[in-house]
Tab-separated table of C-alpha atoms in Angstrom:
chain	number	residue	atom	x	y	z
W	1	MET	CA	0.000	0.000	0.000
W	2	ARG	CA	1.104	3.407	-0.933
W	3	LYS	CA	1.221	6.127	1.611
W	4	LYS	CA	-0.292	9.426	0.507
W	5	LYS	CA	1.952	12.442	0.868
W	6	LYS	CA	0.382	15.479	2.396
W	7	ALA	CA	0.959	18.655	0.339
W	8	PHE	CA	-0.811	21.653	-1.146
W	9	THR	CA	-2.398	21.283	-4.483
W	10	LEU	CA	-2.018	24.007	-7.074
W	11	LEU	CA	-5.687	24.926	-6.708
W	12	GLU	CA	-5.367	25.379	-2.952
W	13	LEU	CA	-2.296	27.582	-3.428
W	14	ILE	CA	-4.079	29.832	-5.974
W	15	ILE	CA	-7.107	30.230	-3.693
W	16	THR	CA	-4.896	31.105	-0.704
W	17	LEU	CA	-2.931	33.685	-2.713
W	18	SER	CA	-6.140	35.260	-4.047
W	19	ILE	CA	-7.602	35.643	-0.568
W	20	THR	CA	-4.301	37.067	0.717
W	21	VAL	CA	-4.147	39.654	-2.098
W	22	VAL	CA	-7.729	40.791	-1.389
W	23	VAL	CA	-7.057	41.139	2.350
W	24	VAL	CA	-3.728	42.984	1.862
W	25	GLY	CA	-5.300	45.279	-0.760
W	26	THR	CA	-8.125	46.186	1.614
W	27	ILE	CA	-5.722	46.883	4.480
W	28	TYR	CA	-3.471	49.000	2.219
W	29	THR	CA	-6.422	51.065	0.947
W	30	PHE	CA	-7.610	51.651	4.497
W	31	PHE	CA	-4.095	52.629	5.632
W	32	LEU	CA	-3.552	54.979	2.671
W	33	SER	CA	-6.917	56.677	3.196
W	34	ASN	CA	-6.282	57.194	6.914
W	35	SER	CA	-2.750	58.428	6.273
W	36	LYS	CA	-4.022	61.085	3.823
W	37	THR	CA	-6.692	62.176	6.299
W	38	ILE	CA	-4.147	62.486	9.107
W	39	ILE	CA	-1.729	64.504	6.936
W	40	THR	CA	-4.529	66.804	5.721
W	41	THR	CA	-5.707	67.393	9.292
W	42	GLU	CA	-2.153	68.110	10.444
W	43	ILE	CA	-1.586	70.628	7.609
W	44	ASN	CA	-4.973	72.256	8.288
W	45	THR	CA	-4.120	72.689	11.965
W	46	ASP	CA	-0.693	74.175	11.161
W	47	LEU	CA	-2.195	76.620	8.644
W	48	GLN	CA	-4.906	77.716	11.077
W	49	THR	CA	-2.234	78.398	13.702
W	50	GLU	CA	-0.192	80.421	11.186
W	51	SER	CA	-3.315	82.310	10.102
W	52	GLN	CA	-4.123	83.219	13.703
W	53	LYS	CA	-0.549	84.435	14.231
W	54	ILE	CA	-0.751	86.626	11.097
W	55	GLN	CA	-4.138	88.032	12.092
W	56	ASN	CA	-2.918	88.871	15.595
W	57	GLN	CA	0.109	90.747	14.259
W	58	LEU	CA	-1.941	92.635	11.634
W	59	LEU	CA	-4.550	93.631	14.216
W	60	GLU	CA	-1.989	94.632	16.810
W	61	CYS	CA	-0.023	96.850	14.417
W	62	GLY	CA	-2.959	98.103	12.367
W	63	THR	CA	-5.269	99.173	15.161
W	64	GLU	CA	-2.495	101.126	16.911
W	65	ALA	CA	-1.614	102.992	13.692
W	66	ASN	CA	-3.455	106.025	12.412
W	67	SER	CA	-3.142	105.028	8.735
W	68	ILE	CA	-1.051	103.178	6.195
W	69	TYR	CA	2.403	104.752	6.083
W	70	SER	CA	3.573	103.114	2.859
W	71	LEU	CA	2.306	100.600	0.337
W	72	ASN	CA	4.689	98.579	-1.850
W	73	GLY	CA	7.510	100.908	-0.790
W	74	ILE	CA	5.699	104.132	-1.767
W	75	GLU	CA	4.843	106.609	1.001
W	76	VAL	CA	1.053	107.000	0.913
W	77	LYS	CA	0.592	110.532	2.305
W	78	SER	CA	3.324	112.338	0.396
W	79	ASN	CA	2.334	110.672	-2.889
W	80	ASN	CA	-1.341	111.549	-2.381
W	81	MET	CA	-2.446	108.037	-3.462
W	82	GLU	CA	-6.050	108.025	-4.631
W	83	TYR	CA	-8.196	104.905	-4.851
W	84	SER	CA	-8.687	105.406	-8.590
W	85	ASP	CA	-4.898	105.274	-9.121
W	86	VAL	CA	-4.289	102.253	-6.923
W	87	PHE	CA	-7.380	100.085	-7.503
W	88	LYS	CA	-7.732	100.141	-11.288
W	89	ASP	CA	-8.651	96.570	-12.199
W	90	SER	CA	-10.307	95.213	-9.068
W	91	ASP	CA	-11.432	96.260	-5.618
W	92	LYS	CA	-8.478	94.472	-3.988
W	93	LEU	CA	-4.822	95.194	-4.549
W	94	ALA	CA	-2.163	92.487	-4.474
W	95	ILE	CA	0.662	93.859	-2.383
W	96	ASN	CA	4.161	92.826	-1.433
W	97	GLU	CA	4.665	95.357	1.358
W	98	ILE	CA	2.543	97.402	3.735
W	99	THR	CA	3.888	99.623	6.511
W	100	PHE	CA	1.997	100.995	9.496
W	101	GLN	CA	3.454	103.796	11.616
W	102	ILE	CA	2.799	103.734	15.343
W	103	GLU	CA	4.195	106.860	16.967
W	104	GLY	CA	7.836	106.810	15.756
W	105	ASP	CA	8.015	103.104	14.927
W	106	LYS	CA	7.319	101.585	11.517
W	107	TYR	CA	5.971	98.041	11.239
W	108	THR	CA	6.421	96.546	7.777
W	109	PHE	CA	4.712	93.380	6.568
W	110	SER	CA	6.597	92.052	3.523
W	111	PHE	CA	5.382	89.327	1.201
W	112	ASN	CA	7.703	87.633	-1.296
W	113	SER	CA	5.513	85.906	-3.882
W	114	SER	CA	8.327	83.730	-5.260
W	115	THR	CA	9.306	82.260	-1.871
W	116	ARG	CA	5.765	82.622	-0.419
W	117	ILE	CA	7.203	84.041	2.824
W	118	LEU	CA	5.429	86.720	4.876
W	119	THR	CA	7.599	88.616	7.356
W	120	LEU	CA	7.200	91.415	9.900
W	121	ARG	CA	9.931	93.966	10.514
W	122	LYS	CA	9.932	96.697	13.166
W	123	ASN	CA	11.890	99.751	11.983
W	124	LEU	CA	15.135	98.393	10.562
W	125	GLU	CA	15.543	95.821	13.330
W	126	GLY	CA	15.154	92.068	13.164
W	127	ILE	CA	12.759	90.295	10.860
W	128	VAL	CA	10.145	87.888	12.225
W	129	GLU	CA	8.903	85.239	9.802
W	130	LEU	CA	5.135	84.838	10.081
W	131	SER	CA	4.571	82.175	7.412
W	132	GLN	CA	6.208	80.293	4.548
W	133	ASN	CA	2.891	79.299	2.997
W	134	VAL	CA	1.302	82.529	1.759
W	135	LYS	CA	-0.119	82.288	-1.744
W	136	GLU	CA	-1.766	85.747	-1.978
W	137	PHE	CA	-1.654	88.955	0.068
W	138	GLN	CA	-4.143	91.743	-0.745
W	139	ILE	CA	-5.713	94.873	0.754
W	140	ARG	CA	-8.859	96.909	0.228
W	141	PRO	CA	-9.790	100.127	2.054
W	142	LEU	CA	-13.012	99.751	4.054
W	143	ASP	CA	-14.628	102.804	2.456
W	144	TYR	CA	-13.564	102.047	-1.144
W	145	ARG	CA	-17.008	101.040	-2.416
W	146	MET	CA	-18.788	103.972	-0.755
W	147	LYS	CA	-16.177	106.544	-1.689
W	148	PRO	CA	-14.303	105.370	-4.859
W	149	ASP	CA	-12.693	108.790	-5.308
W	150	GLY	CA	-11.128	108.760	-1.818
W	151	LYS	CA	-7.481	108.778	-0.783
W	152	LEU	CA	-5.654	105.856	0.748
W	153	TYR	CA	-4.199	107.969	3.564
W	154	ASP	CA	-7.702	109.050	4.635
W	155	ALA	CA	-9.097	105.497	4.849
W	156	ASN	CA	-10.510	104.667	8.277
W	157	GLY	CA	-9.341	101.076	7.943
W	158	VAL	CA	-8.421	98.277	5.557
W	159	GLU	CA	-9.395	94.699	4.913
W	160	ILE	CA	-6.308	92.557	4.499
W	161	SER	CA	-6.900	89.230	2.758
W	162	TYR	CA	-4.460	86.395	2.361
W	163	ILE	CA	-4.483	82.779	1.265
W	164	LEU	CA	-2.370	80.100	2.903
W	165	ASN	CA	-1.651	76.938	0.916
W	166	VAL	CA	0.374	73.765	1.473
W	167	LYS	CA	0.795	70.772	-0.816
W	168	ARG	CA	2.252	67.660	0.759
W	169	GLY	CA	1.945	64.235	-0.811
W	170	TYR	CA	-1.633	63.721	-1.935
W	171	SER	CA	-2.874	66.542	0.307
W	172	ASP	CA	-3.480	70.078	-0.952
W	173	VAL	CA	-4.876	72.361	1.767
W	174	THR	CA	-5.884	75.987	1.164
W	175	ILE	CA	-7.146	78.380	3.834
W	176	PRO	CA	-8.386	81.817	2.796
W	177	ALA	CA	-8.522	84.418	5.554
W	178	SER	CA	-9.088	88.110	5.985
W	179	VAL	CA	-8.851	90.583	8.805
W	180	ILE	CA	-10.461	93.990	9.107
W	181	VAL	CA	-8.139	96.563	10.600
W	182	LYS	CA	-9.752	99.814	11.769
W	183	PHE	CA	-7.356	102.581	12.611
W	184	ARG	CA	-8.208	103.553	16.206
W	185	ASN	CA	-5.877	106.525	16.319
W	186	LYS	CA	-7.221	108.209	13.179
């Protein structure tokens, strides 16, 4: 009598491999989905923190000032900047620099569109980096729509809008934000 050898048949091996592939595929899909969600949530949290930091600095400097001192390196008062000269194509102006003067100090917010970095500088002292993720930085005087022939120096406040954006892996998170700065010392 022959003794039967115990072994896997080809059919059993194919069935086992098929089940294994389905289980591993399901686990991988679940892991990938959760990983993307975690990364997106982490980026969103970081951007909200940066946005809050930017808003706090803009409000702190803007509300203490009596007006905009300079815009994109041009002194606003001495150049008699009118809304019609500055806001030609839209009601918001993309800017790369805005300076507020508080008593004798000048606070300059600078935006470099190629590096996407927003910084704050007091007088000519040290520079504080506020964000590396700024996509747009714009302003609009609060009274622009009611008084389109007004002057930028006479504005009672400005709305400063910015967009933060980060792309990491499969995640692309964008947070638009704006802050209304009313000049208290006008």
